[in-house]
Short mmCIF file of C-alpha atoms in Angstrom, two decimals:
data_model
loop_
_atom_site.label_atom_id
_atom_site.label_comp_id
_atom_site.label_asym_id
_atom_site.label_seq_id
_atom_site.Cartn_x
_atom_site.Cartn_y
_atom_site.Cartn_z
CA GLN W 1 -0.05 -0.03 0.06
CA ILE W 2 1.31 3.36 -1.06
CA ASP W 3 0.87 5.97 1.65
CA ILE W 4 1.09 9.11 -0.74
CA PRO W 5 -0.58 11.56 1.77
CA ARG W 6 1.84 10.68 4.49
CA ARG W 7 4.85 11.10 2.23
CA PHE W 8 3.61 14.41 1.12
CA LEU W 9 3.26 15.67 4.66
CA ASN W 10 6.75 14.37 5.59
CA SER W 11 8.04 16.48 2.46
CA LEU W 12 6.15 19.54 3.85
CA ALA W 13 7.36 19.00 7.40
CA ILE W 14 11.01 18.80 6.34
CA SER W 15 11.17 21.51 3.57
CA GLY W 16 9.16 24.02 5.66
CA THR W 17 11.29 23.61 8.67
CA VAL W 18 14.49 23.89 6.59
CA VAL W 19 13.08 27.10 4.92
CA VAL W 20 12.31 28.57 8.21
CA LEU W 21 15.57 27.82 9.83
CA VAL W 22 17.76 28.97 7.09
CA LEU W 23 15.79 32.37 6.42
CA ILE W 24 15.96 33.10 10.20
CA LEU W 25 19.63 32.09 10.72
CA GLY W 26 20.85 33.40 7.22
CA ALA W 27 19.24 36.79 7.69
CA MET W 28 21.05 37.23 10.91
CA ALA W 29 24.32 36.21 9.71
CA ALA W 30 23.89 38.24 6.58
CA PHE W 31 22.94 41.51 8.54
CA VAL W 32 26.40 40.96 10.71
CA LEU W 33 28.35 40.62 7.31
CA ALA W 34 26.65 43.43 5.54
CA ARG W 35 26.74 46.21 8.18
CA PHE W 36 29.68 45.46 10.52
CA LYS W 37 33.10 45.76 9.20
CA PHE W 38 35.79 43.47 10.86
CA PHE W 39 38.76 41.66 9.83
CA LEU W 40 36.95 38.33 9.04
CA ASN W 41 34.41 39.76 6.74
CA GLY W 42 36.33 38.69 3.58
CA PRO W 43 37.61 35.17 4.95
CA ILE W 44 34.25 34.26 5.95
CA MET W 45 32.64 35.28 2.47
CA ILE W 46 35.39 33.17 0.81
CA ILE W 47 34.65 30.38 3.00
CA LEU W 48 31.01 30.39 2.23
CA VAL W 49 31.55 30.54 -1.35
CA ALA W 50 34.15 27.66 -1.20
CA SER W 51 31.65 25.38 0.69
CA MET W 52 29.21 25.76 -2.01
CA LEU W 53 31.69 23.70 -4.15
CA VAL W 54 31.59 20.76 -1.68
CA PRO W 55 29.10 17.86 -2.92
CA GLN W 56 26.77 16.05 -0.70
CA PHE W 57 28.54 12.81 -1.48
CA ALA W 58 31.76 13.97 0.23
CA VAL W 59 30.11 14.66 3.55
CA ILE W 60 27.55 11.70 3.73
CA ILE W 61 29.70 9.46 5.99
CA PRO W 62 30.96 12.14 8.59
CA THR W 63 27.15 13.41 8.53
CA ILE W 64 26.06 9.78 9.34
CA LYS W 65 28.56 9.49 12.28
CA ILE W 66 27.57 12.75 13.70
CA LEU W 67 23.89 11.98 13.51
CA GLN W 68 24.33 8.65 15.23
CA PHE W 69 26.19 10.32 17.95
CA PHE W 70 23.29 12.56 18.66
CA HIS W 71 20.70 9.87 18.24
CA PHE W 72 19.09 11.80 15.23
CA ASN W 73 19.28 9.01 12.69
CA ASN W 74 16.05 8.02 11.08
CA THR W 75 14.34 11.27 12.44
CA TYR W 76 13.21 14.39 10.64
CA LEU W 77 16.32 16.19 12.02
CA ALA W 78 18.34 13.57 10.06
CA VAL W 79 17.62 15.64 7.10
CA ILE W 80 16.63 19.04 8.47
CA ILE W 81 19.94 19.54 9.97
CA PRO W 82 22.16 18.65 6.86
CA HIS W 83 19.86 20.56 4.58
CA THR W 84 19.76 23.66 6.85
CA ALA W 85 23.65 23.62 7.01
CA GLY W 86 24.06 23.01 3.35
CA PHE W 87 21.51 26.02 2.11
CA LEU W 88 22.80 28.40 4.63
CA ASN W 89 25.85 29.40 2.51
CA PHE W 90 23.55 30.41 -0.43
CA ALA W 91 21.16 32.32 1.76
CA ILE W 92 23.83 34.23 3.47
CA ILE W 93 25.29 35.30 0.23
CA MET W 94 22.20 36.41 -1.41
CA MET W 95 20.90 38.20 1.62
CA ALA W 96 24.27 40.03 2.49
CA GLY W 97 24.31 41.28 -1.16
CA PHE W 98 20.91 42.58 -0.86
CA MET W 99 21.22 44.44 2.49
CA LYS W 100 24.51 46.21 1.49
CA SER W 101 22.19 47.90 -0.91
CA LEU W 102 19.69 49.10 1.71
CA PRO W 103 20.19 52.88 2.54
CA VAL W 104 22.21 53.09 5.91
CA GLU W 105 20.42 56.46 6.64
CA LEU W 106 17.43 54.25 7.90
CA GLU W 107 19.64 52.66 10.38
CA GLU W 108 21.24 55.86 11.35
CA ALA W 109 17.94 57.72 12.04
CA ALA W 110 16.85 54.40 14.13
CA ILE W 111 19.87 54.68 16.16
CA ILE W 112 19.51 58.59 16.85
CA ASP W 113 15.94 57.76 18.01
CA GLY W 114 17.44 55.11 20.71
CA CYS W 115 16.82 51.89 18.61
CA SER W 116 18.88 49.03 19.74
CA ILE W 117 20.79 46.91 16.70
CA PRO W 118 18.37 43.95 17.45
CA LYS W 119 15.28 46.16 16.90
CA ILE W 120 16.93 47.64 13.79
CA PHE W 121 17.14 44.23 12.38
CA MET W 122 13.64 43.20 13.30
CA LYS W 123 11.95 46.27 12.50
CA ILE W 124 13.69 47.87 9.52
CA ILE W 125 16.13 45.25 7.89
CA PHE W 126 14.05 42.15 8.25
CA PRO W 127 10.91 43.73 6.64
CA LEU W 128 12.79 45.54 3.91
CA SER W 129 14.46 42.08 3.00
CA THR W 130 11.01 40.46 1.99
CA PRO W 131 11.95 40.26 -1.73
CA ILE W 132 15.23 38.49 -1.06
CA LEU W 133 13.70 36.30 1.67
CA ALA W 134 11.02 35.11 -0.67
CA THR W 135 13.53 34.41 -3.35
CA SER W 136 15.84 32.58 -1.20
CA GLY W 137 12.79 30.70 0.66
CA ILE W 138 11.34 29.65 -2.70
CA MET W 139 14.64 28.20 -4.17
CA ILE W 140 15.58 26.58 -0.71
CA PHE W 141 12.16 25.10 -0.41
CA LEU W 142 12.24 23.60 -4.07
CA TRP W 143 16.03 22.23 -3.37
CA SER W 144 14.98 20.50 0.00
CA TYR W 145 11.63 19.45 -1.56
CA ASN W 146 13.28 17.67 -4.59
CA ASP W 147 16.23 16.22 -2.73
CA LEU W 148 16.57 12.52 -3.12
CA LEU W 149 19.99 11.56 -1.80
CA LEU W 150 19.76 12.52 1.80
CA PRO W 151 16.08 11.42 2.49
CA LEU W 152 17.05 8.16 0.67
CA VAL W 153 20.38 7.65 2.90
CA TYR W 154 19.07 9.01 6.42
CA LEU W 155 15.59 8.08 6.51
CA THR W 156 13.68 4.62 6.52
CA GLY W 157 10.10 3.67 6.38
CA LYS W 158 7.19 6.03 6.72
CA LEU W 159 9.41 9.04 7.37
CA ARG W 160 10.63 9.32 3.80
CA PRO W 161 9.32 12.12 1.78
CA ILE W 162 7.58 11.80 -1.67
CA SER W 163 10.75 12.36 -3.59
CA VAL W 164 11.81 8.85 -2.42
CA LEU W 165 8.40 7.51 -2.95
CA LEU W 166 8.44 8.20 -6.63
CA THR W 167 11.51 5.88 -7.01
CA GLN W 168 9.81 3.16 -4.89
CA ILE W 169 6.81 3.34 -7.21
CA SER W 170 9.08 2.86 -10.35
CA SER W 171 11.09 -0.14 -8.91
CA GLN W 172 8.91 -2.09 -6.47
CA PHE W 173 5.77 -1.89 -8.32
CA ASN W 174 7.13 -2.08 -11.94
CA THR W 175 6.18 1.28 -12.66
CA ASP W 176 2.56 1.72 -11.62
CA TYR W 177 1.76 4.86 -13.87
CA GLY W 178 -1.62 5.62 -12.12
CA ALA W 179 0.24 5.96 -8.75
CA MET W 180 3.19 7.72 -10.21
CA MET W 181 0.93 10.38 -11.90
CA ALA W 182 -0.93 10.84 -8.67
CA ALA W 183 2.23 11.22 -6.72
CA LEU W 184 3.68 13.68 -9.34
CA THR W 185 0.55 15.83 -9.06
CA ILE W 186 0.66 16.02 -5.46
CA THR W 187 4.37 16.85 -5.72
CA ILE W 188 4.24 19.80 -7.93
CA ILE W 189 0.99 21.29 -6.47
CA PRO W 190 2.75 23.16 -3.64
CA VAL W 191 5.59 24.37 -5.76
CA ILE W 192 2.98 25.83 -8.23
CA VAL W 193 1.00 27.47 -5.60
CA LEU W 194 4.12 28.81 -3.73
CA TYR W 195 5.57 30.46 -6.93
CA VAL W 196 2.22 31.96 -8.02
CA ILE W 197 2.00 33.72 -4.58
CA SER W 198 5.48 34.89 -4.47
CA GLN W 199 6.52 35.44 -8.10
CA LYS W 200 6.64 39.53 -7.74
CA TYR W 201 8.84 39.05 -4.74
CA VAL W 202 10.98 36.59 -6.71
CA ILE W 203 11.64 38.99 -9.52
CA LYS W 204 12.31 41.87 -7.29
CA GLY W 205 14.48 39.98 -5.13
CA MET W 206 16.72 38.58 -8.19
CA THR W 207 17.26 41.91 -9.45
CA ALA W 208 17.40 44.11 -6.22
CA GLY W 209 20.95 44.86 -5.09
CA ALA W 210 22.34 44.31 -8.70
CA VAL W 211 22.83 47.88 -9.34
CA LYS W 212 23.95 50.62 -6.96
CA GLY W 213 23.63 54.32 -7.14
#
């Protein structure tokens, strides 16, 4: 029996949690890199860019060892934590570039009015960064939602998302086209809905910060 709804909910739970964590942590890190000048700014950005060149295959075994040490194996965290760590570099780079293009005068005025750094981030920077947050969030959701390797390696049984189910339908049931079409339809629905709702932010976020002055 193919439990498509359960696998679909698994995908939404994993990808949704990853998006929330990456956007919150990435926005805070990007704010520091964009607005605070210190001697590690350059090296940190270089490390973030270089880390994007490391393939998933290279860190599977070390990640399994770490997950087993903390008893996270075969739980949602077994995929959520690696996805969050793997997508943070992209989110930080995108958000830092956008935040650098925001006018500093807004923050200076807030400081004169007695606003603290955390409040500046929450009340000014975060709301103004909605376009890049939407763009990064959609891309991260798609990457996490469509990922096959990590759920296939780290999860078993009913915890596996719908991306793994598609391969099982093809192999175990000798390609049940009816079940596969049903699973594919359910798979693409949230992606289409998410993009239709956020498309104006996606275009704005991809172009904002590209030109200064």
